mmCIF file with all atom_site columns, C-alpha atoms and ligand atoms in Angstrom:
data_model
loop_
_atom_site.group_PDB
_atom_site.id
_atom_site.type_symbol
_atom_site.label_atom_id
_atom_site.label_alt_id
_atom_site.label_comp_id
_atom_site.label_asym_id
_atom_site.label_entity_id
_atom_site.label_seq_id
_atom_site.pdbx_PDB_ins_code
_atom_site.Cartn_x
_atom_site.Cartn_y
_atom_site.Cartn_z
_atom_site.occupancy
_atom_site.B_iso_or_equiv
_atom_site.pdbx_formal_charge
_atom_site.auth_seq_id
_atom_site.auth_comp_id
_atom_site.auth_asym_id
_atom_site.auth_atom_id
_atom_site.pdbx_PDB_model_num
ATOM   1   C  CA  . MET A 1 1   ? 0.000   0.000  0.000   1.00 51.00 ? 262 MET A CA  1
ATOM   2   C  CA  . LYS A 1 2   ? 2.726   2.414  0.957   1.00 52.00 ? 263 LYS A CA  1
ATOM   3   C  CA  . ASN A 1 3   ? 4.562   1.807  -2.298  1.00 54.00 ? 264 ASN A CA  1
ATOM   4   C  CA  . ILE A 1 4   ? 1.440   2.582  -4.290  1.00 54.00 ? 265 ILE A CA  1
ATOM   5   C  CA  . PHE A 1 5   ? 1.012   5.803  -2.358  1.00 54.00 ? 266 PHE A CA  1
ATOM   6   C  CA  . LEU A 1 6   ? 4.620   6.762  -2.990  1.00 53.00 ? 267 LEU A CA  1
ATOM   7   C  CA  . ALA A 1 7   ? 4.289   6.021  -6.693  1.00 54.00 ? 268 ALA A CA  1
ATOM   8   C  CA  . CYS A 1 8   ? 1.231   8.274  -6.894  1.00 52.00 ? 269 CYS A CA  1
ATOM   9   C  CA  . THR A 1 9   ? 3.029   11.026 -5.027  1.00 53.00 ? 270 THR A CA  1
ATOM   10  C  CA  . LEU A 1 10  ? 6.006   10.849 -7.360  1.00 52.00 ? 271 LEU A CA  1
ATOM   11  C  CA  . ALA A 1 11  ? 3.783   10.837 -10.420 1.00 51.00 ? 272 ALA A CA  1
ATOM   12  C  CA  . PHE A 1 12  ? 2.034   13.930 -9.143  1.00 51.00 ? 273 PHE A CA  1
ATOM   13  C  CA  . ALA A 1 13  ? 5.334   15.599 -8.359  1.00 50.00 ? 274 ALA A CA  1
ATOM   14  C  CA  . ALA A 1 14  ? 6.649   14.862 -11.829 1.00 47.00 ? 275 ALA A CA  1
ATOM   15  C  CA  . SER A 1 15  ? 3.595   16.338 -13.525 1.00 44.00 ? 276 SER A CA  1
ATOM   16  C  CA  . ALA A 1 16  ? 3.632   19.389 -11.270 1.00 42.00 ? 277 ALA A CA  1
ATOM   17  C  CA  . TRP A 1 17  ? 7.328   19.938 -11.870 1.00 41.00 ? 278 TRP A CA  1
ATOM   18  C  CA  . ALA A 1 18  ? 6.979   21.267 -15.406 1.00 38.00 ? 279 ALA A CA  1
ATOM   19  C  CA  . GLN A 1 19  ? 5.001   24.310 -14.314 1.00 39.00 ? 280 GLN A CA  1
ATOM   20  C  CA  . SER A 1 20  ? 5.856   24.764 -10.657 1.00 48.00 ? 281 SER A CA  1
ATOM   21  C  CA  . PRO A 1 21  ? 9.324   25.343 -9.235  1.00 84.00 ? 282 PRO A CA  1
ATOM   22  C  CA  . VAL A 1 22  ? 8.200   24.521 -5.697  1.00 95.00 ? 283 VAL A CA  1
ATOM   23  C  CA  . GLN A 1 23  ? 6.663   21.149 -4.993  1.00 96.00 ? 284 GLN A CA  1
ATOM   24  C  CA  . VAL A 1 24  ? 3.545   21.430 -2.838  1.00 97.00 ? 285 VAL A CA  1
ATOM   25  C  CA  . GLN A 1 25  ? 2.226   18.209 -1.345  1.00 97.00 ? 286 GLN A CA  1
ATOM   26  C  CA  . ASP A 1 26  ? -0.818  17.312 0.677   1.00 97.00 ? 287 ASP A CA  1
ATOM   27  C  CA  . ALA A 1 27  ? -2.230  20.795 1.203   1.00 98.00 ? 288 ALA A CA  1
ATOM   28  C  CA  . TRP A 1 28  ? -5.065  20.754 3.711   1.00 98.00 ? 289 TRP A CA  1
ATOM   29  C  CA  . ALA A 1 29  ? -6.856  23.073 6.075   1.00 98.00 ? 290 ALA A CA  1
ATOM   30  C  CA  . ARG A 1 30  ? -8.634  22.444 9.321   1.00 97.00 ? 291 ARG A CA  1
ATOM   31  C  CA  . ALA A 1 31  ? -12.389 22.738 8.987   1.00 97.00 ? 292 ALA A CA  1
ATOM   32  C  CA  . THR A 1 32  ? -14.110 25.180 11.334  1.00 96.00 ? 293 THR A CA  1
ATOM   33  C  CA  . VAL A 1 33  ? -17.283 25.280 13.387  1.00 93.00 ? 294 VAL A CA  1
ATOM   34  C  CA  . ALA A 1 34  ? -19.858 28.052 12.937  1.00 90.00 ? 295 ALA A CA  1
ATOM   35  C  CA  . ASN A 1 35  ? -18.584 31.512 13.945  1.00 91.00 ? 296 ASN A CA  1
ATOM   36  C  CA  . GLN A 1 36  ? -14.991 30.354 14.243  1.00 95.00 ? 297 GLN A CA  1
ATOM   37  C  CA  . SER A 1 37  ? -12.931 33.150 12.756  1.00 96.00 ? 298 SER A CA  1
ATOM   38  C  CA  . ALA A 1 38  ? -9.550  31.522 12.270  1.00 97.00 ? 299 ALA A CA  1
ATOM   39  C  CA  . THR A 1 39  ? -8.014  28.264 11.176  1.00 97.00 ? 300 THR A CA  1
ATOM   40  C  CA  . GLY A 1 40  ? -4.761  26.782 9.955   1.00 97.00 ? 301 GLY A CA  1
ATOM   41  C  CA  . ALA A 1 41  ? -3.593  25.405 6.628   1.00 98.00 ? 302 ALA A CA  1
ATOM   42  C  CA  . PHE A 1 42  ? -0.829  22.851 6.253   1.00 98.00 ? 303 PHE A CA  1
ATOM   43  C  CA  . MET A 1 43  ? 1.291   21.343 3.470   1.00 98.00 ? 304 MET A CA  1
ATOM   44  C  CA  . LYS A 1 44  ? 4.718   20.090 2.581   1.00 98.00 ? 305 LYS A CA  1
ATOM   45  C  CA  . LEU A 1 45  ? 6.923   22.379 0.503   1.00 98.00 ? 306 LEU A CA  1
ATOM   46  C  CA  . THR A 1 46  ? 10.067  21.328 -1.325  1.00 97.00 ? 307 THR A CA  1
ATOM   47  C  CA  . ALA A 1 47  ? 12.001  23.877 -3.345  1.00 96.00 ? 308 ALA A CA  1
ATOM   48  C  CA  . PRO A 1 48  ? 14.669  22.664 -5.818  1.00 94.00 ? 309 PRO A CA  1
ATOM   49  C  CA  . VAL A 1 49  ? 16.772  25.764 -5.124  1.00 92.00 ? 310 VAL A CA  1
ATOM   50  C  CA  . ALA A 1 50  ? 16.803  28.017 -2.075  1.00 93.00 ? 311 ALA A CA  1
ATOM   51  C  CA  . THR A 1 51  ? 13.510  29.891 -2.016  1.00 95.00 ? 312 THR A CA  1
ATOM   52  C  CA  . ARG A 1 52  ? 11.467  31.728 0.566   1.00 96.00 ? 313 ARG A CA  1
ATOM   53  C  CA  . LEU A 1 53  ? 7.747   31.711 1.154   1.00 98.00 ? 314 LEU A CA  1
ATOM   54  C  CA  . VAL A 1 54  ? 7.037   35.400 1.662   1.00 97.00 ? 315 VAL A CA  1
ATOM   55  C  CA  . GLU A 1 55  ? 3.265   35.681 1.549   1.00 97.00 ? 316 GLU A CA  1
ATOM   56  C  CA  . VAL A 1 56  ? 0.084   33.669 1.316   1.00 98.00 ? 317 VAL A CA  1
ATOM   57  C  CA  . ARG A 1 57  ? -3.095  35.097 -0.179  1.00 98.00 ? 318 ARG A CA  1
ATOM   58  C  CA  . SER A 1 58  ? -6.591  33.692 -0.156  1.00 98.00 ? 319 SER A CA  1
ATOM   59  C  CA  . THR A 1 59  ? -10.062 34.878 -0.962  1.00 97.00 ? 320 THR A CA  1
ATOM   60  C  CA  . ALA A 1 60  ? -11.271 32.809 2.003   1.00 97.00 ? 321 ALA A CA  1
ATOM   61  C  CA  . ALA A 1 61  ? -9.713  34.985 4.699   1.00 98.00 ? 322 ALA A CA  1
ATOM   62  C  CA  . GLY A 1 62  ? -9.094  38.656 5.423   1.00 98.00 ? 323 GLY A CA  1
ATOM   63  C  CA  . ILE A 1 63  ? -5.751  38.245 7.151   1.00 98.00 ? 324 ILE A CA  1
ATOM   64  C  CA  . ILE A 1 64  ? -3.212  35.541 6.410   1.00 98.00 ? 325 ILE A CA  1
ATOM   65  C  CA  . GLU A 1 65  ? 0.084   35.040 8.192   1.00 98.00 ? 326 GLU A CA  1
ATOM   66  C  CA  . ILE A 1 66  ? 2.815   32.445 8.231   1.00 98.00 ? 327 ILE A CA  1
ATOM   67  C  CA  . HIS A 1 67  ? 3.020   31.185 11.806  1.00 97.00 ? 328 HIS A CA  1
ATOM   68  C  CA  . GLU A 1 68  ? 5.421   29.136 13.808  1.00 96.00 ? 329 GLU A CA  1
ATOM   69  C  CA  . MET A 1 69  ? 4.403   27.315 16.976  1.00 93.00 ? 330 MET A CA  1
ATOM   70  C  CA  . LYS A 1 70  ? 7.103   26.725 19.513  1.00 89.00 ? 331 LYS A CA  1
ATOM   71  C  CA  . LEU A 1 71  ? 7.304   25.485 23.052  1.00 88.00 ? 332 LEU A CA  1
ATOM   72  C  CA  . ASP A 1 72  ? 8.384   28.367 25.263  1.00 88.00 ? 333 ASP A CA  1
ATOM   73  C  CA  . GLY A 1 73  ? 9.016   26.747 28.619  1.00 91.00 ? 334 GLY A CA  1
ATOM   74  C  CA  . ASP A 1 74  ? 5.733   24.872 29.156  1.00 91.00 ? 335 ASP A CA  1
ATOM   75  C  CA  . VAL A 1 75  ? 3.660   27.097 26.927  1.00 91.00 ? 336 VAL A CA  1
ATOM   76  C  CA  . MET A 1 76  ? 3.024   26.692 23.205  1.00 89.00 ? 337 MET A CA  1
ATOM   77  C  CA  . ARG A 1 77  ? 3.290   30.073 21.549  1.00 92.00 ? 338 ARG A CA  1
ATOM   78  C  CA  . MET A 1 78  ? 2.570   31.190 18.010  1.00 93.00 ? 339 MET A CA  1
ATOM   79  C  CA  . ARG A 1 79  ? 4.527   33.884 16.299  1.00 94.00 ? 340 ARG A CA  1
ATOM   80  C  CA  . ALA A 1 80  ? 4.266   35.330 12.824  1.00 97.00 ? 341 ALA A CA  1
ATOM   81  C  CA  . LEU A 1 81  ? 7.194   34.876 10.464  1.00 97.00 ? 342 LEU A CA  1
ATOM   82  C  CA  . ASP A 1 82  ? 8.012   37.508 7.843   1.00 96.00 ? 343 ASP A CA  1
ATOM   83  C  CA  . THR A 1 83  ? 9.349   34.819 5.552   1.00 97.00 ? 344 THR A CA  1
ATOM   84  C  CA  . LEU A 1 84  ? 9.731   31.067 5.665   1.00 98.00 ? 345 LEU A CA  1
ATOM   85  C  CA  . PRO A 1 85  ? 13.071  29.910 4.208   1.00 97.00 ? 346 PRO A CA  1
ATOM   86  C  CA  . LEU A 1 86  ? 12.923  26.778 2.029   1.00 97.00 ? 347 LEU A CA  1
ATOM   87  C  CA  . PRO A 1 87  ? 16.420  25.278 1.763   1.00 96.00 ? 348 PRO A CA  1
ATOM   88  C  CA  . ALA A 1 88  ? 17.299  23.652 -1.569  1.00 94.00 ? 349 ALA A CA  1
ATOM   89  C  CA  . GLY A 1 89  ? 15.895  20.155 -1.896  1.00 94.00 ? 350 GLY A CA  1
ATOM   90  C  CA  . GLN A 1 90  ? 14.871  19.946 1.732   1.00 96.00 ? 351 GLN A CA  1
ATOM   91  C  CA  . PRO A 1 91  ? 11.180  19.373 2.467   1.00 98.00 ? 352 PRO A CA  1
ATOM   92  C  CA  . VAL A 1 92  ? 9.658   21.873 4.894   1.00 98.00 ? 353 VAL A CA  1
ATOM   93  C  CA  . GLU A 1 93  ? 6.547   20.536 6.538   1.00 98.00 ? 354 GLU A CA  1
ATOM   94  C  CA  . LEU A 1 94  ? 3.763   22.762 7.758   1.00 98.00 ? 355 LEU A CA  1
ATOM   95  C  CA  . LYS A 1 95  ? 1.781   20.719 10.253  1.00 96.00 ? 356 LYS A CA  1
ATOM   96  C  CA  . PRO A 1 96  ? -0.366  21.049 13.379  1.00 93.00 ? 357 PRO A CA  1
ATOM   97  C  CA  . GLY A 1 97  ? 1.773   22.060 16.340  1.00 91.00 ? 358 GLY A CA  1
ATOM   98  C  CA  . GLY A 1 98  ? 4.464   23.515 14.103  1.00 95.00 ? 359 GLY A CA  1
ATOM   99  C  CA  . LEU A 1 99  ? 4.616   25.776 11.090  1.00 97.00 ? 360 LEU A CA  1
ATOM   100 C  CA  . HIS A 1 100 ? 1.267   26.706 9.592   1.00 97.00 ? 361 HIS A CA  1
ATOM   101 C  CA  . VAL A 1 101 ? -0.532  29.183 7.430   1.00 98.00 ? 362 VAL A CA  1
ATOM   102 C  CA  . MET A 1 102 ? -2.844  31.101 9.735   1.00 98.00 ? 363 MET A CA  1
ATOM   103 C  CA  . LEU A 1 103 ? -6.105  32.141 8.127   1.00 98.00 ? 364 LEU A CA  1
ATOM   104 C  CA  . MET A 1 104 ? -7.858  34.843 10.133  1.00 97.00 ? 365 MET A CA  1
ATOM   105 C  CA  . ASP A 1 105 ? -11.011 36.862 9.553   1.00 97.00 ? 366 ASP A CA  1
ATOM   106 C  CA  . LEU A 1 106 ? -12.521 33.913 7.657   1.00 97.00 ? 367 LEU A CA  1
ATOM   107 C  CA  . LYS A 1 107 ? -15.224 34.885 5.165   1.00 96.00 ? 368 LYS A CA  1
ATOM   108 C  CA  . ALA A 1 108 ? -17.271 31.725 5.741   1.00 96.00 ? 369 ALA A CA  1
ATOM   109 C  CA  . GLN A 1 109 ? -17.295 28.498 7.685   1.00 96.00 ? 370 GLN A CA  1
ATOM   110 C  CA  . VAL A 1 110 ? -14.772 26.015 6.293   1.00 97.00 ? 371 VAL A CA  1
ATOM   111 C  CA  . LYS A 1 111 ? -16.573 22.692 5.941   1.00 96.00 ? 372 LYS A CA  1
ATOM   112 C  CA  . PRO A 1 112 ? -14.925 19.292 5.550   1.00 97.00 ? 373 PRO A CA  1
ATOM   113 C  CA  . GLY A 1 113 ? -14.256 18.636 1.872   1.00 97.00 ? 374 GLY A CA  1
ATOM   114 C  CA  . ASP A 1 114 ? -14.136 22.336 0.944   1.00 97.00 ? 375 ASP A CA  1
ATOM   115 C  CA  . ALA A 1 115 ? -11.219 23.355 -1.239  1.00 98.00 ? 376 ALA A CA  1
ATOM   116 C  CA  . VAL A 1 116 ? -9.663  26.460 0.302   1.00 98.00 ? 377 VAL A CA  1
ATOM   117 C  CA  . PRO A 1 117 ? -7.882  28.452 -2.425  1.00 98.00 ? 378 PRO A CA  1
ATOM   118 C  CA  . LEU A 1 118 ? -4.404  29.629 -1.459  1.00 98.00 ? 379 LEU A CA  1
ATOM   119 C  CA  . THR A 1 119 ? -1.915  31.604 -3.495  1.00 98.00 ? 380 THR A CA  1
ATOM   120 C  CA  . LEU A 1 120 ? 1.618   31.036 -2.291  1.00 98.00 ? 381 LEU A CA  1
ATOM   121 C  CA  . VAL A 1 121 ? 4.047   33.871 -3.024  1.00 97.00 ? 382 VAL A CA  1
ATOM   122 C  CA  . PHE A 1 122 ? 7.666   32.753 -3.229  1.00 96.00 ? 383 PHE A CA  1
ATOM   123 C  CA  . GLU A 1 123 ? 10.868  34.698 -3.623  1.00 95.00 ? 384 GLU A CA  1
ATOM   124 C  CA  . GLY A 1 124 ? 13.840  33.080 -5.301  1.00 91.00 ? 385 GLY A CA  1
ATOM   125 C  CA  . ALA A 1 125 ? 17.486  33.693 -4.472  1.00 85.00 ? 386 ALA A CA  1
ATOM   126 C  CA  . ASP A 1 126 ? 17.540  36.238 -7.315  1.00 86.00 ? 387 ASP A CA  1
ATOM   127 C  CA  . GLY A 1 127 ? 14.875  38.270 -5.525  1.00 88.00 ? 388 GLY A CA  1
ATOM   128 C  CA  . LYS A 1 128 ? 12.244  37.522 -8.156  1.00 90.00 ? 389 LYS A CA  1
ATOM   129 C  CA  . ARG A 1 129 ? 8.790   36.681 -6.867  1.00 93.00 ? 390 ARG A CA  1
ATOM   130 C  CA  . PHE A 1 130 ? 6.486   34.071 -8.329  1.00 94.00 ? 391 PHE A CA  1
ATOM   131 C  CA  . THR A 1 131 ? 3.173   32.648 -7.238  1.00 95.00 ? 392 THR A CA  1
ATOM   132 C  CA  . GLN A 1 132 ? 1.640   29.215 -7.125  1.00 95.00 ? 393 GLN A CA  1
ATOM   133 C  CA  . ASP A 1 133 ? -2.015  28.454 -6.545  1.00 96.00 ? 394 ASP A CA  1
ATOM   134 C  CA  . VAL A 1 134 ? -2.968  25.480 -4.413  1.00 97.00 ? 395 VAL A CA  1
ATOM   135 C  CA  . LYS A 1 135 ? -6.229  24.173 -3.043  1.00 97.00 ? 396 LYS A CA  1
ATOM   136 C  CA  . ALA A 1 136 ? -6.163  23.074 0.578   1.00 98.00 ? 397 ALA A CA  1
ATOM   137 C  CA  . THR A 1 137 ? -8.753  20.389 1.230   1.00 98.00 ? 398 THR A CA  1
ATOM   138 C  CA  . ALA A 1 138 ? -10.610 20.967 4.480   1.00 98.00 ? 399 ALA A CA  1
ATOM   139 C  CA  . ARG A 1 139 ? -10.580 18.159 7.033   1.00 96.00 ? 400 ARG A CA  1
ATOM   140 C  CA  . ALA A 1 140 ? -12.801 17.903 10.070  1.00 90.00 ? 401 ALA A CA  1
ATOM   141 C  CA  . LEU A 1 141 ? -11.756 19.586 13.285  1.00 67.00 ? 402 LEU A CA  1
ATOM   142 C  CA  . GLY A 1 142 ? -9.513  17.284 15.271  1.00 62.00 ? 403 GLY A CA  1
ATOM   143 C  CA  . ALA A 1 143 ? -8.863  15.010 12.296  1.00 54.00 ? 404 ALA A CA  1
ATOM   144 C  CA  . GLN A 1 144 ? -5.291  13.917 11.909  1.00 55.00 ? 405 GLN A CA  1
ATOM   145 C  CA  . ALA A 1 145 ? -3.464  12.961 8.768   1.00 51.00 ? 406 ALA A CA  1
ATOM   146 C  CA  . PRO A 1 146 ? -4.430  9.394  7.856   1.00 51.00 ? 407 PRO A CA  1
ATOM   147 C  CA  . ALA A 1 147 ? -2.130  6.806  9.381   1.00 45.00 ? 408 ALA A CA  1
ATOM   148 C  CA  . PRO A 1 148 ? 0.127   5.137  6.853   1.00 46.00 ? 409 PRO A CA  1
ATOM   149 C  CA  . ALA A 1 149 ? -1.265  1.766  5.828   1.00 46.00 ? 410 ALA A CA  1
ATOM   150 C  CA  . GLY A 1 150 ? 0.791   -1.158 6.976   1.00 42.00 ? 411 GLY A CA  1
ATOM   151 C  CA  . GLY A 1 151 ? 3.115   0.693  9.372   1.00 37.00 ? 412 GLY A CA  1
ATOM   152 C  CA  . HIS A 1 152 ? 6.785   1.194  8.753   1.00 41.00 ? 413 HIS A CA  1
ATOM   153 C  CA  . GLY A 1 153 ? 8.473   -1.542 10.696  1.00 38.00 ? 414 GLY A CA  1
ATOM   154 C  CA  . SER A 1 154 ? 11.245  0.597  12.102  1.00 37.00 ? 415 SER A CA  1
ATOM   155 C  CA  . GLY A 1 155 ? 10.257  -0.349 15.635  1.00 35.00 ? 416 GLY A CA  1
ATOM   156 C  CA  . HIS A 1 156 ? 10.163  3.139  17.057  1.00 37.00 ? 417 HIS A CA  1
ATOM   157 C  CA  . GLY A 1 157 ? 6.613   2.742  18.343  1.00 36.00 ? 418 GLY A CA  1
ATOM   158 C  CA  . ALA A 1 158 ? 3.607   5.016  18.359  1.00 38.00 ? 419 ALA A CA  1
ATOM   159 C  CA  . GLY A 1 159 ? 5.481   8.229  19.053  1.00 37.00 ? 420 GLY A CA  1
ATOM   160 C  CA  . HIS A 1 160 ? 7.335   8.088  15.759  1.00 40.00 ? 421 HIS A CA  1
ATOM   161 C  CA  . LYS A 1 161 ? 5.240   9.804  13.137  1.00 40.00 ? 422 LYS A CA  1
ATOM   162 C  CA  . HIS A 1 162 ? 5.909   10.455 9.484   1.00 44.00 ? 423 HIS A CA  1
HETATM 163 CU CU1 . CU  B 2 .   ? -1.194  30.530 14.042  1.00 86.85 ? 502 CU  B CU1 1
#
């Protein structure tokens, strides 16, 4: 099962490569409940050459920031980043509890299955900016990424997540 998934991922990456310098995988957003004004969006970004994510735009939210969550003593704190560096060839994962795109002043409730449009603004090492549009699929509040089928046999136990 895992091999099939990997093959699909690679096929997608190869087709996306022709038009998009930064590989964006598994973009998703957390669905909201009524009257919730903010949520997070997550994805995996891999840039072939050093690039920075400098801005995210969306018609779904009034204010969008790139956030980092870090443990400060015993307290998890979020802070806004001006830019998110993407080192060459190194995947940068935005995930719950870590880096995320913070969508605030939401225009409407985000329901599971909704495709949240995001425009990622990147800046290359040459200072030139380019954009890529992605759709983040909304998943229910509290839902985690699906567990990999079949496990990975490395013996690290439940705490080891990929
Ligand atoms: Cu945040």
